[in-house]
Short mmCIF file of C-alpha atoms in Angstrom, two decimals:
data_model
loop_
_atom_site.label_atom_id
_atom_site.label_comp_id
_atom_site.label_asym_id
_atom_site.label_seq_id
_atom_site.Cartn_x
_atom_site.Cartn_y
_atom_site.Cartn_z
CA UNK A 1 22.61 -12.46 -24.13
CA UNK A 2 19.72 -12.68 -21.44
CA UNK A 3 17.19 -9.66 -21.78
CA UNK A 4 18.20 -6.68 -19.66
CA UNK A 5 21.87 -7.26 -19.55
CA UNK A 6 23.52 -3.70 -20.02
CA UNK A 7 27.35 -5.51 -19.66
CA UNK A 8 28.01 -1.82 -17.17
CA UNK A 9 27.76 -2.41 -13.45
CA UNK A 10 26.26 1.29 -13.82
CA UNK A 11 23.54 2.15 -16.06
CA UNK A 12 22.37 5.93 -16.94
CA UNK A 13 19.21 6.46 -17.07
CA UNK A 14 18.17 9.44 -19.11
CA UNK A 15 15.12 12.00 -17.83
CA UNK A 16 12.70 13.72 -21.14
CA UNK A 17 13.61 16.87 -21.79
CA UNK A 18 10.49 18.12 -22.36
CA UNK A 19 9.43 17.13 -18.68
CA UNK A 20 12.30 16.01 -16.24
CA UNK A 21 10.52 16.06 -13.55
CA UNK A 22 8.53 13.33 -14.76
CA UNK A 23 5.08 15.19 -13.60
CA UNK A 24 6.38 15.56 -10.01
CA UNK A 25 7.32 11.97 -10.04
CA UNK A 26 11.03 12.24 -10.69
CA UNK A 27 11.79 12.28 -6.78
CA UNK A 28 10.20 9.05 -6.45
CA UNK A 29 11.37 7.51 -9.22
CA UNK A 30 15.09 8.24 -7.86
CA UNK A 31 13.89 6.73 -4.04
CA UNK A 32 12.50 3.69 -5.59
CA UNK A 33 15.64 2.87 -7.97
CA UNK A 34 17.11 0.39 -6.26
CA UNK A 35 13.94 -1.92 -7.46
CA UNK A 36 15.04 -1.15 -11.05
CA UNK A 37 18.72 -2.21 -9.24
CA UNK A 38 17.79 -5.72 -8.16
CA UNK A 39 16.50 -6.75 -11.82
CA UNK A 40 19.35 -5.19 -14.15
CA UNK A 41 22.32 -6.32 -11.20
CA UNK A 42 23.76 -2.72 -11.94
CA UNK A 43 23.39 0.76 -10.26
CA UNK A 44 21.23 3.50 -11.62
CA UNK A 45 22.97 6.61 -12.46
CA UNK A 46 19.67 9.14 -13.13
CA UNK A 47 20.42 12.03 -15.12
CA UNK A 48 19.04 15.17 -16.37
CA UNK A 49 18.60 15.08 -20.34
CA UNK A 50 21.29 15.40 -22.80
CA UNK A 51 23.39 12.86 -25.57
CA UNK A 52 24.85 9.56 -23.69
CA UNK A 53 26.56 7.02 -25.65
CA UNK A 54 26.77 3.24 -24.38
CA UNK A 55 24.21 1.53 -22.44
CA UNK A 56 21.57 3.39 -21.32
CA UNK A 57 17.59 3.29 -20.22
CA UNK A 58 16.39 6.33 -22.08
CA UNK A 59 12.59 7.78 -20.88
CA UNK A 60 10.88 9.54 -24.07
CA UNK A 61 8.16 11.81 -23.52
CA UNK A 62 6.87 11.48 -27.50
CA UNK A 63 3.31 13.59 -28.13
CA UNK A 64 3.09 12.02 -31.08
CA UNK A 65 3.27 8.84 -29.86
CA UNK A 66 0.08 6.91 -30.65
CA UNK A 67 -1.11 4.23 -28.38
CA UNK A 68 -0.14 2.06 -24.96
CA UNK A 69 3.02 3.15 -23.27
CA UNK A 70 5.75 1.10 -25.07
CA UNK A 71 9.15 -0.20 -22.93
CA UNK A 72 11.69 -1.38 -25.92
CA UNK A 73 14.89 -2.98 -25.39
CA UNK A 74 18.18 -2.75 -28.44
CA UNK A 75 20.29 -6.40 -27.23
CA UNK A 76 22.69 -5.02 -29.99
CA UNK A 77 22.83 -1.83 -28.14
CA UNK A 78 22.11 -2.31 -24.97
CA UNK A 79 19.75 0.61 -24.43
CA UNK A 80 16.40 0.29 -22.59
CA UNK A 81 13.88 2.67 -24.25
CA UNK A 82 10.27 3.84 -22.14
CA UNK A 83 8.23 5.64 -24.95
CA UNK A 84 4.99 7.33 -23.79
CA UNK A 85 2.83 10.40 -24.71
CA UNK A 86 3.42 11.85 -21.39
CA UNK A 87 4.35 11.39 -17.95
CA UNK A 88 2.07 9.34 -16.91
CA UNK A 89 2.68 6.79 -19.69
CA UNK A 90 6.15 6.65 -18.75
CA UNK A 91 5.36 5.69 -14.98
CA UNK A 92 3.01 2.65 -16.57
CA UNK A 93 6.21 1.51 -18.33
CA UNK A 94 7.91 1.07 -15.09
CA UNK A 95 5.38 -1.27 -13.73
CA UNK A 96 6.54 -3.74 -17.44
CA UNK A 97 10.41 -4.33 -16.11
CA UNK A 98 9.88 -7.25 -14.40
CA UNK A 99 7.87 -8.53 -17.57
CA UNK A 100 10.47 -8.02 -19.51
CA UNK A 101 12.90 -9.53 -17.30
CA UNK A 102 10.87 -12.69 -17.32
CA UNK A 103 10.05 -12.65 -20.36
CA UNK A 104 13.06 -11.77 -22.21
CA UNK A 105 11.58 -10.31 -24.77
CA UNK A 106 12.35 -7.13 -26.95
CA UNK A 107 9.07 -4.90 -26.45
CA UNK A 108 6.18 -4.79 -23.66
CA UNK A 109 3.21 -3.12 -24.21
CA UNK A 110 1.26 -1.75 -21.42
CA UNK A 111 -2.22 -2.87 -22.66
CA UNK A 112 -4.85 -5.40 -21.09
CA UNK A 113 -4.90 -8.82 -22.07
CA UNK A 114 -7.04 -9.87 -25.30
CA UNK A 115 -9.00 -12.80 -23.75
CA UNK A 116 -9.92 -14.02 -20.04
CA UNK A 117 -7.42 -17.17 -20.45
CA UNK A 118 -4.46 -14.73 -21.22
CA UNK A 119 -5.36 -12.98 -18.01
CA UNK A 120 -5.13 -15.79 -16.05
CA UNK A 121 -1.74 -17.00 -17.63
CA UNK A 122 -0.34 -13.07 -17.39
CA UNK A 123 -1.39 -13.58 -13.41
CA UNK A 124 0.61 -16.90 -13.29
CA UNK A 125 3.47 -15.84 -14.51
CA UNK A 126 3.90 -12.52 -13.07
CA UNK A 127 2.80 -13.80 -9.29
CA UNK A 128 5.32 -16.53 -9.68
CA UNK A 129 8.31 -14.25 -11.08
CA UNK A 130 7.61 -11.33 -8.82
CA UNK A 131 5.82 -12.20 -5.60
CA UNK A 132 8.30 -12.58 -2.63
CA UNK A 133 5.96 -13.68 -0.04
CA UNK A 134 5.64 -16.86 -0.87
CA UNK A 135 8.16 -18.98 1.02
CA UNK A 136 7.74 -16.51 4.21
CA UNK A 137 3.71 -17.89 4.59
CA UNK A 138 4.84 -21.81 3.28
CA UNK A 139 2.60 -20.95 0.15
CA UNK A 140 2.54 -23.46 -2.97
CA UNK A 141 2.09 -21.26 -6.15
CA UNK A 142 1.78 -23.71 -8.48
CA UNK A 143 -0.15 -25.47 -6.19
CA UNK A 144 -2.92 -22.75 -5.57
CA UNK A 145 -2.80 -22.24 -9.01
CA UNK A 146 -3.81 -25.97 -9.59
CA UNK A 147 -6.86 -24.79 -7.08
CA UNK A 148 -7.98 -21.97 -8.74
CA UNK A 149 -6.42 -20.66 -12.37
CA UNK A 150 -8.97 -23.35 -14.20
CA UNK A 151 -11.72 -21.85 -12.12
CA UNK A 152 -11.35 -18.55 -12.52
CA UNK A 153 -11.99 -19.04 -16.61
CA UNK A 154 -15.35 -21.59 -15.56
CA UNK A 155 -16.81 -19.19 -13.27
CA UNK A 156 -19.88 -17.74 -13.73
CA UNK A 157 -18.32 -14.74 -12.00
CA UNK A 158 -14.93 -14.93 -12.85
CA UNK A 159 -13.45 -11.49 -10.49
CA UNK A 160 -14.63 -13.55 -7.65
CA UNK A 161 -13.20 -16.42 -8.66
CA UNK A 162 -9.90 -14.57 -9.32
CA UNK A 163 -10.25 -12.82 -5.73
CA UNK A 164 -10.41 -16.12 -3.84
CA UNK A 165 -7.45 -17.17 -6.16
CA UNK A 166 -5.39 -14.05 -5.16
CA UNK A 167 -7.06 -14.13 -1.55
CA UNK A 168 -4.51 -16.74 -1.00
CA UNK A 169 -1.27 -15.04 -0.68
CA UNK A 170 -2.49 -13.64 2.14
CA UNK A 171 -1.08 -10.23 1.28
CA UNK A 172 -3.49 -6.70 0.75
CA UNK A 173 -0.49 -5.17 -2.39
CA UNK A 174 -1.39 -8.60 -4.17
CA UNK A 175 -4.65 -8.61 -5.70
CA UNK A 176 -7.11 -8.46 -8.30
CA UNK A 177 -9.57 -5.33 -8.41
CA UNK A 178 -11.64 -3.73 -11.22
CA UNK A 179 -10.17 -0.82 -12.76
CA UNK A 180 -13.54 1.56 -10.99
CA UNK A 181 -12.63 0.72 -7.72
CA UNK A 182 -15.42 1.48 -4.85
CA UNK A 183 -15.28 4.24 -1.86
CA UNK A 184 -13.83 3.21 0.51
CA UNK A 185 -16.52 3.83 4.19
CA UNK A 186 -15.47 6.11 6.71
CA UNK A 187 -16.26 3.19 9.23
CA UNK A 188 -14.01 0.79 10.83
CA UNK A 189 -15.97 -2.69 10.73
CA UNK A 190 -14.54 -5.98 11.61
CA UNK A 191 -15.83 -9.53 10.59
CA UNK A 192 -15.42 -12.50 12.06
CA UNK A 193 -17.73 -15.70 12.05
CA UNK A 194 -20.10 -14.67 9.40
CA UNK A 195 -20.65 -11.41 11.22
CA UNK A 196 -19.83 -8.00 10.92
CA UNK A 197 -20.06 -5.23 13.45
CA UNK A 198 -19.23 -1.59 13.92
CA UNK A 199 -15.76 -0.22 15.89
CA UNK A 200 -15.39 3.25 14.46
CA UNK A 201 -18.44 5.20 13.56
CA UNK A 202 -17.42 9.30 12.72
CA UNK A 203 -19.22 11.76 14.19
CA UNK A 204 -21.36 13.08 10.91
CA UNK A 205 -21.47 10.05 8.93
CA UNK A 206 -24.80 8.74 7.49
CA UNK A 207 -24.54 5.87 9.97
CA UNK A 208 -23.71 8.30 13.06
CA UNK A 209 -26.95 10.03 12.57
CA UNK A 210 -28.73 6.89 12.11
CA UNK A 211 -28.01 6.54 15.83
CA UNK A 212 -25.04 3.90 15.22
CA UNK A 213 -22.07 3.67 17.78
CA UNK A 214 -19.09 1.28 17.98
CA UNK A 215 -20.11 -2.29 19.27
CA UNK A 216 -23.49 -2.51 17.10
CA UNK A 217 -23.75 -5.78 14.73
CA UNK A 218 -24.99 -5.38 11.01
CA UNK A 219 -28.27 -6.92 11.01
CA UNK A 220 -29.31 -6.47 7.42
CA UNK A 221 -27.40 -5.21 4.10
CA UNK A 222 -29.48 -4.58 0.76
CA UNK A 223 -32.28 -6.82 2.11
CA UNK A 224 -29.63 -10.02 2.74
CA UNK A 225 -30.41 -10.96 6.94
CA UNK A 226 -29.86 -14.05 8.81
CA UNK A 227 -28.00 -17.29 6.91
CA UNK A 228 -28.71 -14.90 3.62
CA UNK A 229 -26.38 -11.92 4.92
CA UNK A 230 -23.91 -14.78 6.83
CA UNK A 231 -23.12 -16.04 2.82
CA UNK A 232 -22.68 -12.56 1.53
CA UNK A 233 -20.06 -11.81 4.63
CA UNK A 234 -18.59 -14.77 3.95
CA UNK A 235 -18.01 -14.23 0.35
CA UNK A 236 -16.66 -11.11 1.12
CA UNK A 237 -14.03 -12.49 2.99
CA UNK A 238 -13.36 -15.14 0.91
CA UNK A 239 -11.84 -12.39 -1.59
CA UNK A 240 -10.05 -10.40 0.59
CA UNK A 241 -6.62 -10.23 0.43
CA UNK A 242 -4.56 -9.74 3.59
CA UNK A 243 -2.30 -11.19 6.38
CA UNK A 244 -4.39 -13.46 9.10
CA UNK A 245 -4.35 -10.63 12.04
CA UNK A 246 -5.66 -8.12 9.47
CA UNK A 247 -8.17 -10.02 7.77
CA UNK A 248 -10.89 -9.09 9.69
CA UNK A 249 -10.57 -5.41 9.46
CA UNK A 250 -10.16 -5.06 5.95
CA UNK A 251 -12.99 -7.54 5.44
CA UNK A 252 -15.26 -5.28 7.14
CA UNK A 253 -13.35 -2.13 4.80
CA UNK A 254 -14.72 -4.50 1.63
CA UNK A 255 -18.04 -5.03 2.72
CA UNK A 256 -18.96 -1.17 2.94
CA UNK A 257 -17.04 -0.08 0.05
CA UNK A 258 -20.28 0.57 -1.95
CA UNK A 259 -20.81 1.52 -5.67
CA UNK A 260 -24.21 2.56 -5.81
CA UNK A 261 -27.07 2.95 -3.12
CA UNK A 262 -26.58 0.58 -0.25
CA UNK A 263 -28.94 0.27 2.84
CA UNK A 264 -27.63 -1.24 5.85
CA UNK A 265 -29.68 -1.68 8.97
CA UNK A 266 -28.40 -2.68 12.64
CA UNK A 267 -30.57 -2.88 15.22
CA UNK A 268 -32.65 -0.03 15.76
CA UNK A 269 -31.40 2.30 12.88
CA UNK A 270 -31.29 1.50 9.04
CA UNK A 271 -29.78 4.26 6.73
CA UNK A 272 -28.43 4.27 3.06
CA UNK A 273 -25.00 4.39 1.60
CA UNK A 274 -24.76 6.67 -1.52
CA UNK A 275 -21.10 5.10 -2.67
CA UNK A 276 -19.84 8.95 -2.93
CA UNK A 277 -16.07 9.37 -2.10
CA UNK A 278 -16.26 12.47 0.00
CA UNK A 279 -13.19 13.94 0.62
CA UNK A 280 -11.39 12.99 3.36
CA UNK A 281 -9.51 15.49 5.47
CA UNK A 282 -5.88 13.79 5.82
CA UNK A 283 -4.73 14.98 9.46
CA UNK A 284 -6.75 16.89 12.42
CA UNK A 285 -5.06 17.79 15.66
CA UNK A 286 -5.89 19.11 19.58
CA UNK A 287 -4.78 19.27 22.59
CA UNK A 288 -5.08 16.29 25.23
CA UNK A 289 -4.65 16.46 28.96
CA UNK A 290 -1.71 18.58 30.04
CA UNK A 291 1.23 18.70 27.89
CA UNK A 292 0.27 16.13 25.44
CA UNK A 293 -0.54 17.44 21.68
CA UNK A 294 -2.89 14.46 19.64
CA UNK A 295 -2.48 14.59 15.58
CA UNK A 296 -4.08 11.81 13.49
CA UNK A 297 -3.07 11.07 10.23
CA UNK A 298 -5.61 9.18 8.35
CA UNK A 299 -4.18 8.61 4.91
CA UNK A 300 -0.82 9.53 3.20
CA UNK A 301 -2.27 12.12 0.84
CA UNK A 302 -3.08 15.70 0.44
CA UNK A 303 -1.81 18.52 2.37
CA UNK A 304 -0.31 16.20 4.97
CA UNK A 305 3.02 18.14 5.24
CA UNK A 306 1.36 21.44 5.42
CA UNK A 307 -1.01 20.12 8.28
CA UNK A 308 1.73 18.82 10.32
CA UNK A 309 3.72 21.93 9.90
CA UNK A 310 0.38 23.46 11.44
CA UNK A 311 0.10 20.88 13.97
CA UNK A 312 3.51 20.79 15.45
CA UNK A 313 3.59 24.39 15.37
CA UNK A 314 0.36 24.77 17.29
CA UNK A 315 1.78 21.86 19.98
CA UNK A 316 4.46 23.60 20.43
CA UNK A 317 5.68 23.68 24.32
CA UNK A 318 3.42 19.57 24.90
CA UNK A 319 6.11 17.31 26.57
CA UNK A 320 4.35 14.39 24.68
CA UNK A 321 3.01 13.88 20.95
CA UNK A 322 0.32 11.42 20.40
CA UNK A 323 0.44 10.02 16.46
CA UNK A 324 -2.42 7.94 15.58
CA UNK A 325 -2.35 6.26 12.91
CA UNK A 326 -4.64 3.55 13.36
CA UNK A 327 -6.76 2.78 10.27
CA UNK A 328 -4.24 4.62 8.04
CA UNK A 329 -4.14 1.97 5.37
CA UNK A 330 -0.97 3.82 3.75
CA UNK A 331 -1.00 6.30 0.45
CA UNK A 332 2.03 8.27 -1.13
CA UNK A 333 5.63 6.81 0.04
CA UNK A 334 7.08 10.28 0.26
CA UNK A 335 4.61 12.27 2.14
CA UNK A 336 5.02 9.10 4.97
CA UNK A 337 8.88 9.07 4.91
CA UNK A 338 8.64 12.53 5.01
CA UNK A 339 6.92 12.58 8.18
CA UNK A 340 8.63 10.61 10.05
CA UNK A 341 12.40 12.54 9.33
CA UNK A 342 10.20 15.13 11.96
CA UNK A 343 10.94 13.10 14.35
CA UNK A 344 14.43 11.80 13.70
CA UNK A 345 17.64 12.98 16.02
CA UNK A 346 19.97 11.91 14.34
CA UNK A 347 21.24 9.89 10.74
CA UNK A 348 19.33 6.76 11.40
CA UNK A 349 19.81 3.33 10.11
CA UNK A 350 16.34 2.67 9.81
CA UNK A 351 16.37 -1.36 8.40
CA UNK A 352 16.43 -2.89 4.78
CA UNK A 353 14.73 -3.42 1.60
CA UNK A 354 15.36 -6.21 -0.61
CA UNK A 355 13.54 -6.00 -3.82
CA UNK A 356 12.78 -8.99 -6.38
CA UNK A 357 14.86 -9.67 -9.66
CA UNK A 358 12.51 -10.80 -11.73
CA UNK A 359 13.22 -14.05 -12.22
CA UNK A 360 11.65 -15.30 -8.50
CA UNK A 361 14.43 -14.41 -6.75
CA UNK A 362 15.31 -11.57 -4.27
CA UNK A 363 17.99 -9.20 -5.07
CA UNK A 364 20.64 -7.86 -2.40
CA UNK A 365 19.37 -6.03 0.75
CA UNK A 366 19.64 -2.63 0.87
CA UNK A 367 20.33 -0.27 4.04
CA UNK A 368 17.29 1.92 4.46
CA UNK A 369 18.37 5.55 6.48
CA UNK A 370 17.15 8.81 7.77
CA UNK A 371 18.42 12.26 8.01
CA UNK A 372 16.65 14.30 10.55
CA UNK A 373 13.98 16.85 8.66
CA UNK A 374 15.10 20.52 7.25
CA UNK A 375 11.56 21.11 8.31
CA UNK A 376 9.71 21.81 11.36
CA UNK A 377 10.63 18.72 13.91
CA UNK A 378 8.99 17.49 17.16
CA UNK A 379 11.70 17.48 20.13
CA UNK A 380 9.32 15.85 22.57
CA UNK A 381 8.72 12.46 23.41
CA UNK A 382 5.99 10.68 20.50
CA UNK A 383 4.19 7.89 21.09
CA UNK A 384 2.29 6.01 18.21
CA UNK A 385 -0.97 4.47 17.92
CA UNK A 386 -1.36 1.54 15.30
CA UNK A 387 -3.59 -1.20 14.15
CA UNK A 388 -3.56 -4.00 12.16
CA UNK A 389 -5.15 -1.35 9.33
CA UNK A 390 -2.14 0.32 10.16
CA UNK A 391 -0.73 -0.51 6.66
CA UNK A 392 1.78 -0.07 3.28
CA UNK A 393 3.59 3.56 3.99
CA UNK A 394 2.39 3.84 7.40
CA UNK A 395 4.51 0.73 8.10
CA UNK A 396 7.67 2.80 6.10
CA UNK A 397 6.72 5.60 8.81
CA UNK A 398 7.03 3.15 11.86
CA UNK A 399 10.01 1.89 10.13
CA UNK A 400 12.93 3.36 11.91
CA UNK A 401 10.89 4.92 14.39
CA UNK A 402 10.07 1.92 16.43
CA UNK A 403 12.93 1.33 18.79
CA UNK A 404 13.80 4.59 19.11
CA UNK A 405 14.25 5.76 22.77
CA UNK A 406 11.85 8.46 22.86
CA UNK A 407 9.67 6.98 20.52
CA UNK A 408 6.83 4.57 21.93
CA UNK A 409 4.13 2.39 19.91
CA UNK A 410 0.79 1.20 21.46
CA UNK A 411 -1.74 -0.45 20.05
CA UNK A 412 -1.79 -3.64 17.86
CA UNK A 413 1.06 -4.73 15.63
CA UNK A 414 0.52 -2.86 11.93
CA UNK A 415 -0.87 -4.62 8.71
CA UNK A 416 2.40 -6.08 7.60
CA UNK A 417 2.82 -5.37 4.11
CA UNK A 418 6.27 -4.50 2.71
CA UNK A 419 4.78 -3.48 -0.54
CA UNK A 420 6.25 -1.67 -3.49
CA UNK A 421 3.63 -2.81 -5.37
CA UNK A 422 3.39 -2.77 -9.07
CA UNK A 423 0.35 -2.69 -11.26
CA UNK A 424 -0.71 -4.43 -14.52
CA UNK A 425 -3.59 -4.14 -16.48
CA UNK A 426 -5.25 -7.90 -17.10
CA UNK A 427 -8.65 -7.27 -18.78
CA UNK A 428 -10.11 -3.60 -19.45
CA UNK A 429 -11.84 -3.73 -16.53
CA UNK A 430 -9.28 -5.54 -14.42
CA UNK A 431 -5.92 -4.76 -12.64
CA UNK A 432 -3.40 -7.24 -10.74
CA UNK A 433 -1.11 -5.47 -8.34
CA UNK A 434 2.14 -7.47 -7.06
CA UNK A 435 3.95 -6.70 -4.26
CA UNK A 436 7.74 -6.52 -5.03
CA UNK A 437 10.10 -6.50 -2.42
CA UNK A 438 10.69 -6.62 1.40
CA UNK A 439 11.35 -4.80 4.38
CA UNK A 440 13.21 -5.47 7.12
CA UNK A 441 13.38 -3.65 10.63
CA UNK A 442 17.03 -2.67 11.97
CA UNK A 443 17.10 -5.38 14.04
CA UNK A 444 16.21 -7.82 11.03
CA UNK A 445 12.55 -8.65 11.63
CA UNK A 446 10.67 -8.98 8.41
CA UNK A 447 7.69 -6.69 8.58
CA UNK A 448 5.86 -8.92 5.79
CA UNK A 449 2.69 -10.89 7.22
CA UNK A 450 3.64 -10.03 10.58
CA UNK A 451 3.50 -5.95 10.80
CA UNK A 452 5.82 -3.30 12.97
CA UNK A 453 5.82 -4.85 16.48
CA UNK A 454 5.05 -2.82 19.22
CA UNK A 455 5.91 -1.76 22.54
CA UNK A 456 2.70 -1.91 24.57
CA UNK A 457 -0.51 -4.35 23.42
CA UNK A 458 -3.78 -2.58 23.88
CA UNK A 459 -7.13 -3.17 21.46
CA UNK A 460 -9.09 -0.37 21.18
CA UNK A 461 -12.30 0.74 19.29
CA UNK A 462 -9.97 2.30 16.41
CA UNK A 463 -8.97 5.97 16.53
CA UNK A 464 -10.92 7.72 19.33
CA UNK A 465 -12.39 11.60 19.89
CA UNK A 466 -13.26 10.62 23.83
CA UNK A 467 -11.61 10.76 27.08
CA UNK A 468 -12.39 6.80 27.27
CA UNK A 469 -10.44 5.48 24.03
CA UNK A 470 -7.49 2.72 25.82
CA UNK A 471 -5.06 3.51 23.71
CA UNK A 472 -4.92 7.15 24.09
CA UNK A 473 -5.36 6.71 28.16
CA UNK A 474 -2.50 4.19 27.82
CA UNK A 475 -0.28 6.90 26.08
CA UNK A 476 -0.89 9.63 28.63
CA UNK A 477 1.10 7.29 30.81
CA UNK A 478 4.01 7.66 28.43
#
């Protein structure tokens, strides 16, 4: 019998009784089955707690439970057990189904690997089983592996090494990070040619009262200027991760993500970045010209559905919605999807999702669809603003959305990331995320690599407070 085969073509799966909900994660959990779906080849049937005989995936919330979230699988029985002290341990044994499926093995651990060689191998294996972008971009695994896995275990720094390995795929879910990630700067930069220049600078920042305003070129960063800062760029990009029309963006996002104390200097001005993670306000909202309302929605997180309530509610009456979501490089699934059933009419087919099995195959599509919002909804006409930062559950926003009649986008085609990523721990200090499935638009259109399409092409100098931002003057003609 091959590991994970419940003989049932539909498999209970069992919530704690001590917390059903799963720490508010239960709703996702059922949204995001059918990746569970693709690697068993049988439906989930998720139920509240209570005795079930026969196959089963059981999720045990065990205090006493000592250690790494466990996932444990009976062949004899056929029951799939996630132990965990709490919640959150049972989410991390999610992310080991796929190992097991490779694997076929009896019990995965969620626990770092014990050497950098094992880390290396984990990332081999797991890329190769789980990764679906491969064929879409023409990549070689084994062959970039040939490039870099030997490398990666030489190297005096071996997370760079690992980066440029990962760097690759050509895909921002699939990566390598450390486990203390750095803030992310309230800038839009972009890179290109060993240089790196400003195209959003907020009002407030550090570098907006340094003087700085889009268009400005980074001169100097922690002392590095001329060939010196060239090289560091460089690097940078080396070990990004991301599709070719995005690359430069989220180059420029790696460069000022800063741990500590950073001083950056452009012509004229030189200020310091303190690394601090300030909170970011998720949406803001005004009023344009005459009957046109402008939200934008920075990240998928916080009171996002509670703003937009607000926001909608204070448009009321504007013939015309302006969304931007440019630089929104995605955030929680639900809050997005959310969002966008505001501005549904009707049951929408909205495109697919096929998820991987596993083995390095793709399971069956499945129909993505809408139901208009039981909350507050927009009956004007919307147009959205994107960029190629436009990214991950911004994308599952646009999805549906785009083609719509009364729905217009402007701006430059989104990030292109389908997503659904998983996470595994390699080292203590490392994590590889994997991207695990793809989506498709309604007409078919993979949005992996290439991004939501959309209706009208204009660059722009990212999301805009002034009168003179193109995109914005583009959608007042909408």
């Amino acid at each position: 019998m091959t590991s994970l085969d419940f003989g049932a073509e539909s498999v209970p799966v069992i919530l704690p009784a001590s917390d059903p909900s799963l720490g508010g994660a239960s709703v996702l959990f059922r949204a995001s089955k059918a990746e569970f779906e693709a690697v068993f080849g049988a439906s989930l049937d998720v139920r509240g707690p209570g005795p079930v005989e026969g196959p089963r995936w059981e999720l045990v919330i065990d205090p006493a439970h000592d250690g790494p979230a466990v996932l444990g699988w009976s062949p004899q029985d056929r029951v799939l057990t996630s132990r965990a002290a709490d919640a959150s341990g049972l989410m991390r044994t999610f992310q080991l189904v796929h190992t097991m499926a490779r694997t076929r093995s009896t019990r995965e651990v969620d626990e770092a690997c014990p050497h950098l060689q094992d880390a290396v191998d984990r990332t081999i294996a797991e890329v190769g089983a789980a990764f679906p972008g491969l064929e879409l971009r023409g990549l070689d695994w084994p062959e970039i592996c040939g490039e870099h896995a030997k490398g990666v275990v030489e190297a005096s720094d071996p997370l760079a090494a690992a980066q440029r390995w990962m760097a690759r795929l050509q895909d921002a879910h699939t990566k390598i990070e450390p486990t203390a990630r750095p803030a992310p700067p309230p800038y839009v930069v972009s890179v290109r040619d060993g240089a790196a220049w400003f195209v959003r600078v907020p009002e407030g920042t550090p570098a907006f009262e340094a003087g700085v305003r889009p268009g400005q070129r980074i001169v100097g960063l922690d002392g590095a200027s001329g060939p010196e800062l060239a090289r560091l760029i460089e690097d940078c990009r080396s070990r990004t991760a991301a599709p070719r029309h995005m690359l430069g963006l989220l180059t420029g996002r790696r460069l000022l993500s800063v741990q500590k104390a950073t001083d950056i200097r452009v012509a004229g001005a030189e200020w310091t970045e303190d690394g601090r993670c300030d909170p970011v306000e998720s949406i803001e909202w005004r009023r344009l010209a005459a009957g046109t309302g402008y939200v934008r929605l920075k990240i998928w997180q916080g009171q996002v559905a509670e703003g937009l309530d607000a926001a909608l509610a204070e448009l009321k009456g504007c013939d015309r919605l302006v969304l931007d979501l440019r630089g929104n490089v995605g955030g929680d699934l639900l809050l997005a999807t959310g969002a966008r059933d505001r501005f549904l009419r009707a049951a929408t087919h909205l495109g697919w999702i096929a998820y991987t099995d596993g083995h390095g195959g793709l399971g069956p599509r499945v129909a993505l669809r809408g139901e208009p919002s039981s909350e507050r909804r927009w009956p004007g006409r919307l147009v959205v603003l994107t960029d190629p930062l436009t990214y991950s559950s911004s994308e599952d926003f646009l999805l549906g959305l785009q083609g719509l009649e009364h729905v217009t986008v402007i701006g430059r085609p989104s990030g292109g990331g389908s997503g659904r990523a998983r996470s595994l721990r390699l080292l203590p200090d490392w994590m590889l995320t994997v991207s695990t499935a793809l989506t498709y638009d309604r007409t078919g259109r993979c949005v992996e690599n290439s991004g939501v399409p959309v209706d009208v092409t204009v660059r722009s100098d990212g999301p805009g407070h002034g009168p003179d931002d193109p995109a914005i003057q583009a959608a007042l003609k909408f």
